[in-house]
mmCIF file of C-alpha atoms in Angstrom:
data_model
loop_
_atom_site.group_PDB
_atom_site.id
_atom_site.type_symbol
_atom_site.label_atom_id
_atom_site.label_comp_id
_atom_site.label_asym_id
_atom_site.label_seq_id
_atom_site.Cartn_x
_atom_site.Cartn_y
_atom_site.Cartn_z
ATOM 1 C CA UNK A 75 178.893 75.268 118.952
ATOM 2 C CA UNK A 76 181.623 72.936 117.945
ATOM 3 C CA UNK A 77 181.297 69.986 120.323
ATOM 4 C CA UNK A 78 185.106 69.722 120.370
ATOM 5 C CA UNK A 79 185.624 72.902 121.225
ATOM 6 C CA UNK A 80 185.549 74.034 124.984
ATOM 7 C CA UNK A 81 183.193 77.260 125.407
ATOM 8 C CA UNK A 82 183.871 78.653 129.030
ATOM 9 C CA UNK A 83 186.313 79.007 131.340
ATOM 10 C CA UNK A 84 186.673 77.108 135.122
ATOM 11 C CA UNK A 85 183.499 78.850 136.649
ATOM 12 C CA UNK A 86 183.407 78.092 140.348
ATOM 13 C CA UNK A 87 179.727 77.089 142.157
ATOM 14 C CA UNK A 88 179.490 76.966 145.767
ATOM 15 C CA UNK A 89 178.506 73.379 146.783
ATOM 16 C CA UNK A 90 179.160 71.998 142.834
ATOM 17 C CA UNK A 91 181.974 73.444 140.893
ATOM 18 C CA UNK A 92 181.891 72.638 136.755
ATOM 19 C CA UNK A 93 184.854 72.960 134.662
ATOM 20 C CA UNK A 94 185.964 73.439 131.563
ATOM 21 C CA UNK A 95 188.014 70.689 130.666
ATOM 22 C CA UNK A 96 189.758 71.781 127.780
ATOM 23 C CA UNK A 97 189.814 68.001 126.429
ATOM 24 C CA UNK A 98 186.616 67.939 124.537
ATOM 25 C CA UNK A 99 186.794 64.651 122.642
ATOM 26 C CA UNK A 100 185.212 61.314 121.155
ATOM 27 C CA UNK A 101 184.059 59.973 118.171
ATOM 28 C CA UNK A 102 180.337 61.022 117.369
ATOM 29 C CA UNK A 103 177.903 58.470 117.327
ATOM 30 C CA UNK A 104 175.067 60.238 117.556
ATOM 31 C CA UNK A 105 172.596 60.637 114.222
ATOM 32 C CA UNK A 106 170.940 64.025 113.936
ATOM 33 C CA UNK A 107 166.507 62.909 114.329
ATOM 34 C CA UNK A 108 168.711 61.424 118.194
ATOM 35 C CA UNK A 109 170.317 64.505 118.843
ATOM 36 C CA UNK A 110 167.014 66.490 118.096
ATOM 37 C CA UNK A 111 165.425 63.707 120.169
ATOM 38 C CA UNK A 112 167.659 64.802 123.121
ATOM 39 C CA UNK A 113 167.917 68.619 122.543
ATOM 40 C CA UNK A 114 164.133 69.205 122.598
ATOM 41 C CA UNK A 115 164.078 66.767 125.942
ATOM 42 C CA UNK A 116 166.711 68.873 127.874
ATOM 43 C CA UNK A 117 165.094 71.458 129.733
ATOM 44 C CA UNK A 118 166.183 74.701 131.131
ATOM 45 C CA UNK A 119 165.400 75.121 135.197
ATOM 46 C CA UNK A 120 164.411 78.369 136.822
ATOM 47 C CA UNK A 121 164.265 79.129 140.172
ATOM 48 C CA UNK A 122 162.054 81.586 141.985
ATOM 49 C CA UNK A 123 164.361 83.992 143.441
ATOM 50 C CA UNK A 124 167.154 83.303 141.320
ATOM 51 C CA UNK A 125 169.149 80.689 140.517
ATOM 52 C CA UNK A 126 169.132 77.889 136.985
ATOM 53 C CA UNK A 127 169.978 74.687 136.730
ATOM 54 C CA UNK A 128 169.365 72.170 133.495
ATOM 55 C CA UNK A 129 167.360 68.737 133.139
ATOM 56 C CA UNK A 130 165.842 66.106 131.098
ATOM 57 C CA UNK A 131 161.849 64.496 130.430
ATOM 58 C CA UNK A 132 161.695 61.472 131.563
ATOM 59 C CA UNK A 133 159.423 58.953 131.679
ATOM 60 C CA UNK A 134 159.139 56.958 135.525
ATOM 61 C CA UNK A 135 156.225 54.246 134.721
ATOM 62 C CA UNK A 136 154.020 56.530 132.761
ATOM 63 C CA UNK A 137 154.778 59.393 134.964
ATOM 64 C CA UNK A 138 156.468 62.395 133.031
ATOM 65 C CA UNK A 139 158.937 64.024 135.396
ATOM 66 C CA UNK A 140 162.354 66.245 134.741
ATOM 67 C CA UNK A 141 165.287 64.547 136.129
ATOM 68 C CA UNK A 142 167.957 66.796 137.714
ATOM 69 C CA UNK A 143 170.010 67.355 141.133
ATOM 70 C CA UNK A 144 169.172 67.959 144.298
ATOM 71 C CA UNK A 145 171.369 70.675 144.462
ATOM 72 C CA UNK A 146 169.466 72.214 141.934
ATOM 73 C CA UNK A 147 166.104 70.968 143.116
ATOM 74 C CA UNK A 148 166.246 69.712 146.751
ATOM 75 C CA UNK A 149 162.812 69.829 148.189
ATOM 76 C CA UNK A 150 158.502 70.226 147.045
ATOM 77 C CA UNK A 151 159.146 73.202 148.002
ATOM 78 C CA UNK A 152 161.965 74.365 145.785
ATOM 79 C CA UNK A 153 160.196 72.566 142.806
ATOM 80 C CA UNK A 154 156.760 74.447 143.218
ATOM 81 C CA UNK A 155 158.532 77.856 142.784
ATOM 82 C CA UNK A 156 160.848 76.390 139.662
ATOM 83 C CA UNK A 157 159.614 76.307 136.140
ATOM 84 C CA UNK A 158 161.052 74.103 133.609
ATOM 85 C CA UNK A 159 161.425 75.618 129.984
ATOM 86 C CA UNK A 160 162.181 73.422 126.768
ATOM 87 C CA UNK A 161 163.348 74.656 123.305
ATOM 88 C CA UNK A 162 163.079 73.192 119.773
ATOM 89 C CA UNK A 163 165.442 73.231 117.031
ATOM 90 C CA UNK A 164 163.860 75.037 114.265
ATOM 91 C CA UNK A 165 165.525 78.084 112.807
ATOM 92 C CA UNK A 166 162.361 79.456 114.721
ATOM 93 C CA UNK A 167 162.832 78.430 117.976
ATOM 94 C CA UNK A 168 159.411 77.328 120.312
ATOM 95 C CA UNK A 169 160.028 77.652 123.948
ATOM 96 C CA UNK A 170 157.091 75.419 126.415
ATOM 97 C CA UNK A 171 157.561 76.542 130.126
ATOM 98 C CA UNK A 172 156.109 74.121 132.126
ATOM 99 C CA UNK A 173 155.654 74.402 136.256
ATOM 100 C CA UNK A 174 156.511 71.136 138.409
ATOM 101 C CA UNK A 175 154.008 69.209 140.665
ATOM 102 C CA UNK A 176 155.761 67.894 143.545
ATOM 103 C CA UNK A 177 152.684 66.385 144.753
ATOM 104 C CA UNK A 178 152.265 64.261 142.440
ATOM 105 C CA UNK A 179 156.042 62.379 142.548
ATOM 106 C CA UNK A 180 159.047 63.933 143.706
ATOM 107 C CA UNK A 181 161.831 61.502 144.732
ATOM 108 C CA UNK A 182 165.529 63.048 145.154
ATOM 109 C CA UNK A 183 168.811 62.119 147.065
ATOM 110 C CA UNK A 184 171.607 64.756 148.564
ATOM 111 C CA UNK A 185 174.157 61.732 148.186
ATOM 112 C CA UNK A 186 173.752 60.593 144.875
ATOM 113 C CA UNK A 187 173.043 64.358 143.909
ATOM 114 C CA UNK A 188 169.236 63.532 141.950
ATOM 115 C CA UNK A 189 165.702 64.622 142.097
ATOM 116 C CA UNK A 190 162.915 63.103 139.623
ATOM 117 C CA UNK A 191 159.845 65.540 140.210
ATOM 118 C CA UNK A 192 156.576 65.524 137.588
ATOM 119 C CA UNK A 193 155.495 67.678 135.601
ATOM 120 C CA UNK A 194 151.987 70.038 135.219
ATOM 121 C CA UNK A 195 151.323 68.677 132.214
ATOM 122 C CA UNK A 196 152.681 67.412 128.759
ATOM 123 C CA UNK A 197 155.383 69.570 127.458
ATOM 124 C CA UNK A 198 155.045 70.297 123.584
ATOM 125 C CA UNK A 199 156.811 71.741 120.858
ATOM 126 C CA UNK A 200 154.974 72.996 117.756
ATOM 127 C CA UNK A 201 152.092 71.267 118.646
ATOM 128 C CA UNK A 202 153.969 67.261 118.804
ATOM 129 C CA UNK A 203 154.439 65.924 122.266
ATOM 130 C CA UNK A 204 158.507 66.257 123.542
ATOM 131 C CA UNK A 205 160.106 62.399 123.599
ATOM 132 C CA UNK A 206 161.592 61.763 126.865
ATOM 133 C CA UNK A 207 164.988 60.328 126.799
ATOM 134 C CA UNK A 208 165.707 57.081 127.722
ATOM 135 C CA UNK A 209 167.056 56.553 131.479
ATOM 136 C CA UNK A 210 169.099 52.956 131.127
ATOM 137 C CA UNK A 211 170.892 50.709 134.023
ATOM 138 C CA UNK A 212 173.531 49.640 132.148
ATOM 139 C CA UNK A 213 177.341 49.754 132.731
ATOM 140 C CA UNK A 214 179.203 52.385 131.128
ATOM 141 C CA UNK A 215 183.230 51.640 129.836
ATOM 142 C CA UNK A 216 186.077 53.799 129.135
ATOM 143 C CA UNK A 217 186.331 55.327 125.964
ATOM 144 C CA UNK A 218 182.040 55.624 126.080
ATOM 145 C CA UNK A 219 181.390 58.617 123.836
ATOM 146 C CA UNK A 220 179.338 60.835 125.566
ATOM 147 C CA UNK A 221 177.355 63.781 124.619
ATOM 148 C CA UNK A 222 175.679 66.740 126.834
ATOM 149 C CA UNK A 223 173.230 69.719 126.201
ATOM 150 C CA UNK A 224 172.984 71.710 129.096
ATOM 151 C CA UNK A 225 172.011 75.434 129.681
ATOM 152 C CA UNK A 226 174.984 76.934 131.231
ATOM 153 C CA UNK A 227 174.412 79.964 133.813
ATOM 154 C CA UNK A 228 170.867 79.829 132.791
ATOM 155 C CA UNK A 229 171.524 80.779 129.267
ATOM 156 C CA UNK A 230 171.375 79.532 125.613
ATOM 157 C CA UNK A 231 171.735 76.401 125.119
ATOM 158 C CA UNK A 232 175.032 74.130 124.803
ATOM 159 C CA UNK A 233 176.801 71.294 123.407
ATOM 160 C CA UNK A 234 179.966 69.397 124.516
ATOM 161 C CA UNK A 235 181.370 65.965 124.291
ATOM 162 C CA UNK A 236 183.503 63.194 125.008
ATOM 163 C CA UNK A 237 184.741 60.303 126.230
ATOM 164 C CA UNK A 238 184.607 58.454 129.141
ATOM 165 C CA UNK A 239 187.695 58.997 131.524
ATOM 166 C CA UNK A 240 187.178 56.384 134.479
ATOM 167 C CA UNK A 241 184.260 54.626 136.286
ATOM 168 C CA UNK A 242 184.654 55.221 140.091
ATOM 169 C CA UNK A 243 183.083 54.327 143.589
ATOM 170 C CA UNK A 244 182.213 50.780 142.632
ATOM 171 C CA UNK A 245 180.852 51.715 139.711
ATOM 172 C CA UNK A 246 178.727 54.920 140.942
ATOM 173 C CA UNK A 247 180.167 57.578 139.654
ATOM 174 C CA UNK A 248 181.727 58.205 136.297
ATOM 175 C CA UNK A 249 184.084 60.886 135.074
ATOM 176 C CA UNK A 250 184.740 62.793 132.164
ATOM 177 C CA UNK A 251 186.383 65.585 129.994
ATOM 178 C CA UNK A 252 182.875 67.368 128.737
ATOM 179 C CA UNK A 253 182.718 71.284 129.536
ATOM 180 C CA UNK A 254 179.707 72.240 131.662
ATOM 181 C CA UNK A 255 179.506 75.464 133.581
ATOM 182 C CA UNK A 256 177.266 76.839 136.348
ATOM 183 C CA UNK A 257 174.082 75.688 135.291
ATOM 184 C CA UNK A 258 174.937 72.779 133.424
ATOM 185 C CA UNK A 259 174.078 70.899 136.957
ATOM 186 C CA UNK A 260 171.281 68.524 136.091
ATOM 187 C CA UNK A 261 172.293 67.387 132.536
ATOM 188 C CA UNK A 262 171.688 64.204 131.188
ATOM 189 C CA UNK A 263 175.512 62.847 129.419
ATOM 190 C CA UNK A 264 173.764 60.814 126.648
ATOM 191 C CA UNK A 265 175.713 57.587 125.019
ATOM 192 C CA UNK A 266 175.015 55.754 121.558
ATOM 193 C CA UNK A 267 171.143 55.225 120.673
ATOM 194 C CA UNK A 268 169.714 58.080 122.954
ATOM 195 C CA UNK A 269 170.494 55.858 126.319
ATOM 196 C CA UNK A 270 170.731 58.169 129.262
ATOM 197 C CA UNK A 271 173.313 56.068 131.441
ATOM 198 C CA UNK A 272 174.296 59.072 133.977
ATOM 199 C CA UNK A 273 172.943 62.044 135.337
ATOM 200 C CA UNK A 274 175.957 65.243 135.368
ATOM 201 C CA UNK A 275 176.239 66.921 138.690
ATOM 202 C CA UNK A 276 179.798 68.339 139.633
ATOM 203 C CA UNK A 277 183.354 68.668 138.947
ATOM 204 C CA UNK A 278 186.050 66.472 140.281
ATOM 205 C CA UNK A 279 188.088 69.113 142.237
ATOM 206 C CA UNK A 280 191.450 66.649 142.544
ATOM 207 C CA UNK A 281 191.151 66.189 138.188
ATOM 208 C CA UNK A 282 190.385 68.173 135.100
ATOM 209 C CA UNK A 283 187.412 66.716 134.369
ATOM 210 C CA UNK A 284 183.827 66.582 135.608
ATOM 211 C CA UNK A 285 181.604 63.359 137.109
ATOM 212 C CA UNK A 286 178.454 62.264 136.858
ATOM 213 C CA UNK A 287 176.477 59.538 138.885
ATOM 214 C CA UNK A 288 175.872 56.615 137.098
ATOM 215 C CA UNK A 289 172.354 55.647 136.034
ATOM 216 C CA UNK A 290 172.701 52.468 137.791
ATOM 217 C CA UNK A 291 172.868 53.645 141.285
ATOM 218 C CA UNK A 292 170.081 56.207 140.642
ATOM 219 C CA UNK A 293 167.834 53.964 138.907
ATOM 220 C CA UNK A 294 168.602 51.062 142.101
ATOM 221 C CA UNK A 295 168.114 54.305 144.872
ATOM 222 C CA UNK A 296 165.010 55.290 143.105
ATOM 223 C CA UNK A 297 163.518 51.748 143.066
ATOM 224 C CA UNK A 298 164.183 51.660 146.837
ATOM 225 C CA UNK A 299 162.538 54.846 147.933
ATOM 226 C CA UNK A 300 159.631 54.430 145.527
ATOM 227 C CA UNK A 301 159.253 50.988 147.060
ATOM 228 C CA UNK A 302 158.986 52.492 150.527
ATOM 229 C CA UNK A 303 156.825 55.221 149.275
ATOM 230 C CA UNK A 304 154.634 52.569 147.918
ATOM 231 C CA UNK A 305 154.686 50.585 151.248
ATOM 232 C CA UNK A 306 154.611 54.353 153.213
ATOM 233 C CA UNK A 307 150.913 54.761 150.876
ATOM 234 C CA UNK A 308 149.929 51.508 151.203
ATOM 235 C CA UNK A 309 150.036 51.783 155.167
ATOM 236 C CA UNK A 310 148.510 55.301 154.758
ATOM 237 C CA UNK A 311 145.555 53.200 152.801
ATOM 238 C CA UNK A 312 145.256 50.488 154.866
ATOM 239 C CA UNK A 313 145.080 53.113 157.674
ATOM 240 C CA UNK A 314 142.212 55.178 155.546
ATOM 241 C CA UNK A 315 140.128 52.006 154.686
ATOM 242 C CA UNK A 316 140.163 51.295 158.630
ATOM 243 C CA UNK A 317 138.842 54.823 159.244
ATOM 244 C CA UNK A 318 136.317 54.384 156.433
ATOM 245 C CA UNK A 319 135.480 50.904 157.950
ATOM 246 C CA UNK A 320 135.434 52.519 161.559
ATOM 247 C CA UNK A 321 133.312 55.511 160.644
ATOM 248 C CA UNK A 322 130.363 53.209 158.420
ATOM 249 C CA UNK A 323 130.434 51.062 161.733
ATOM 250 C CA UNK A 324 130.285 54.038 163.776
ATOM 251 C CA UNK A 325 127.662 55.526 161.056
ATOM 252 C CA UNK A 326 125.500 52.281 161.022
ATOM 253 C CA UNK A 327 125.516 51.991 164.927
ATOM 254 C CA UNK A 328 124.315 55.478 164.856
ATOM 255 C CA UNK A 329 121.665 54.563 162.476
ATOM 256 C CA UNK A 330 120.500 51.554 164.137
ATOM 257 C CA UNK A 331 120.563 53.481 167.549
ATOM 258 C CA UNK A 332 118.106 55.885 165.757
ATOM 259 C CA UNK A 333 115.637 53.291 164.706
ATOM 260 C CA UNK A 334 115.642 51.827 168.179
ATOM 261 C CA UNK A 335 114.890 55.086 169.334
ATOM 262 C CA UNK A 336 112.261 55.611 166.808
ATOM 263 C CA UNK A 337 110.843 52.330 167.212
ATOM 264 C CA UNK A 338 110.971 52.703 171.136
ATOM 265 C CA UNK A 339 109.180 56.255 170.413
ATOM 266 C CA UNK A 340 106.874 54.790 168.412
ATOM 267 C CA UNK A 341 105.844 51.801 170.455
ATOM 268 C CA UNK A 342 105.075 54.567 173.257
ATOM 269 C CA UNK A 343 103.104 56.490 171.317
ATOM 270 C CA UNK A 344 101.000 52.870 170.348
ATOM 271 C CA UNK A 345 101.046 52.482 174.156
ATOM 272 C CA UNK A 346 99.536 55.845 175.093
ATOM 273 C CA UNK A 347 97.219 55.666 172.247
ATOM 274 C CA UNK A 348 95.985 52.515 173.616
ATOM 275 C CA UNK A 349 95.704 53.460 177.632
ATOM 276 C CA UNK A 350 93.664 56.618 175.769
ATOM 277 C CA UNK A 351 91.240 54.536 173.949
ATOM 278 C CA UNK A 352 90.955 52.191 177.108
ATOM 279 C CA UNK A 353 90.272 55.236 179.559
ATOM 280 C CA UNK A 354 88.442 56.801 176.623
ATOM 281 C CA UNK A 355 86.357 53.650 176.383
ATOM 282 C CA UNK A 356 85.445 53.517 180.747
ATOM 283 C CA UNK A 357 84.647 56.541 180.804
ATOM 284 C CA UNK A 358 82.022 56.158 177.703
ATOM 285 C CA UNK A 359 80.828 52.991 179.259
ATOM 286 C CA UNK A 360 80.681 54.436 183.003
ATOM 287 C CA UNK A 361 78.574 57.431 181.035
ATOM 288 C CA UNK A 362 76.450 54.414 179.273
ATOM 289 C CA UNK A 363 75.781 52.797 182.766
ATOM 290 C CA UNK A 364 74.968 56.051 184.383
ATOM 291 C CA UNK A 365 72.369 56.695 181.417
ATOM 292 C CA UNK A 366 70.617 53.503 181.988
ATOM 293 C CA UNK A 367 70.868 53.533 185.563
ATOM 294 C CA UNK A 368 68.924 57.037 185.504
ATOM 295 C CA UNK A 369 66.432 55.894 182.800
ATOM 296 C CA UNK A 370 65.959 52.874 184.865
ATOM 297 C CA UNK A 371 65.592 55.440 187.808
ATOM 298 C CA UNK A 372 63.003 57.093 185.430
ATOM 299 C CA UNK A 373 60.927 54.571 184.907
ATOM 300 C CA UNK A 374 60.444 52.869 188.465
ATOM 301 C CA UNK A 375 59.680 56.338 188.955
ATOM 302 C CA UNK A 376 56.947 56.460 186.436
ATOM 303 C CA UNK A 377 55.743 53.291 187.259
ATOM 304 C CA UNK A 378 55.690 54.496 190.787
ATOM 305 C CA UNK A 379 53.375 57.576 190.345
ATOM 306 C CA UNK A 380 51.437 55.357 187.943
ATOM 307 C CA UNK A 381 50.535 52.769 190.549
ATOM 308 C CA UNK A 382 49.989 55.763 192.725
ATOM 309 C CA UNK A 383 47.680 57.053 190.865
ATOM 310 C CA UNK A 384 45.885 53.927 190.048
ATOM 311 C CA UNK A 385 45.437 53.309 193.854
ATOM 312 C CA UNK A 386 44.018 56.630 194.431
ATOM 313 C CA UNK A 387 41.804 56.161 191.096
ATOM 314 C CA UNK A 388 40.649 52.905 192.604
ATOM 315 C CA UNK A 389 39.798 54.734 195.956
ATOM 316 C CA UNK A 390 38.077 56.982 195.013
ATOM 317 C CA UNK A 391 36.105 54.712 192.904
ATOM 318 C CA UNK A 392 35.726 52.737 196.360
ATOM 319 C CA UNK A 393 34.209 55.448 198.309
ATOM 320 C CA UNK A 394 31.779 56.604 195.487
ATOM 321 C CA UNK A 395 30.819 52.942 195.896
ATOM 322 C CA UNK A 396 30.157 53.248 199.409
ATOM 323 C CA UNK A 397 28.525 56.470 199.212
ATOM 324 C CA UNK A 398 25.848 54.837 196.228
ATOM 325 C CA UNK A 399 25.648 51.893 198.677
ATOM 326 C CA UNK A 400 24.420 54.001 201.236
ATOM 327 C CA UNK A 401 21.954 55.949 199.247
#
């Protein structure tokens, strides 16, 4: 397409109009390896249940994500039924659909109209890694050139530029005369050197030309929320290191009251043990005295008869004396 020419008609969205301007303009500046470099990173959005949007890879502190609205994506939820698809520039054109994973970042804004959620895994094209473009907090000025690739009602790709019109809000929003469509929501207006500086989202229903929020306001919103996320996790840690803490307390009491018990058991056992061998050992000595005691018994006995005997011996012997004597 010839990025001076407009493409489409006015197409009305509920919640986000886009126009065609019409005023397609600017001065390129971009070389041809940096407009590859941004094609191949603008991403096509699909919705489960219908609806497209568009989007760029981006890189948030070694975290590859797509960067588009909220409008587009506006909750986890949203982003785990979209897909993302990206397209080279070959005569033979790769496509890599990639799903999202909200769980592993998703920051977004209604106000400022973003969403940054990651990615399943690496997108590729023809087997090389996709660059992500490069998301800078810098001012922008009138006359900026700007360029966009965007995937209009969730078709083929397009290309429109121009220049910047007017920087608004105190600096947060910025408008121009590019021509997006339905679906264009989500593209990334790129400016000299590949520097993402604002993030498209609507039309400007009072002008002819369409706005973007500036990269400066999103970049300042997202360090905010990710700083409260980070303090949010960091509470949520502290919170699950006092649980660990509480439960290996709660674990080791529970281990100590077991060797108590085992040592009280044990010490019982020792204890009945003993008061066995000690009744063990009366009885076997009450059993020893009653032996002797009756052997004792036994021999006074003996003795007894034997003395008896020896005093009947020695009467008899007595009288046979007498009886001699008499003879």
């Amino acid at each position: 397409m010839d990025p001076y020419t407009p493409y489409s008609p006015y197409t009305p969205n509920a919640g986000c109009d886009e126009m065609a301007t019409g005023l397609n303009r600017g001065q390129e500046t971009l070389s041809t390896s940096e407009k590859v470099e941004i094609i191949e990173a603008c991403c096509k959005i699909g919705r489960f249940g219908g609806g497209s949007g568009s989007g760029s890879l981006c890189d948030i502190d070694g975290v590859l994500c797509v960067m588009t609205n909220n409008h587009v994506i506006s909750s986890k939820e949203v982003a785990e039924g979209a897909t993302a698809s990206f397209f080279s520039t070959c005569k033979k054109v790769y496509k890599f659909e990639v799903a999202f994973n909200p769980e592993k970042m998703f920051f977004t804004d209604k106000e400022l109209d973003y969403t940054f959620v990651a990615v399943s895994e690496v997108p590729t094209l023809n087997s090389c890694a996709i660059t992500a473009v490069r998301l800078v907090d810098e001012p922008l000025r009138c006359k900026d050139y700007i360029y966009i690739v965007q995937y209009p009602n969730g078709g083929d790709r397009k290309e429109s530029s121009a220049d910047v019109i007017e920087i608004t809000d105190c600096g947060r929003f910025v408008h121009y005369a590019c021509d997006t469509e339905y679906g264009s929501s989500g593209s990334s207006p790129v400016f000299k050197g590949n520097r993402v500086l604002a993030l498209h989202h609507q039309r400007v229903p009072t002008k002819k030309c369409n706005r973007g929020v500036v990269m400066i306001a999103i970049l300042a919103d997202l360090q905010g929320k990710r700083a409260a996320y980070k303090a949010d996790m960091d509470v949520l840690a502290e919170a699950k290191r006092k649980a660990v803490r509480k439960a290996k307390c709660k674990a080791a009491a529970e281990v100590e009251a077991r060797r108590l018990a085992e040592k009280e058991t044990a010490a019982k056992f020792a204890a009945d043990v003993a008061e066995y061998k000690r009744k063990a050992g009366r009885k076997r000595v009450a059993e020893a005295q009653r032996k002797v005691a009756a052997e004792v018994e036994a021999r006074r006995i003996a003795e007894e008869e034997a003395a008896a005997k020896r005093e009947a011996e020695r009467q008899r012997e007595t009288k046979f004396k007498r009886k001699v004597s008499a003879w």
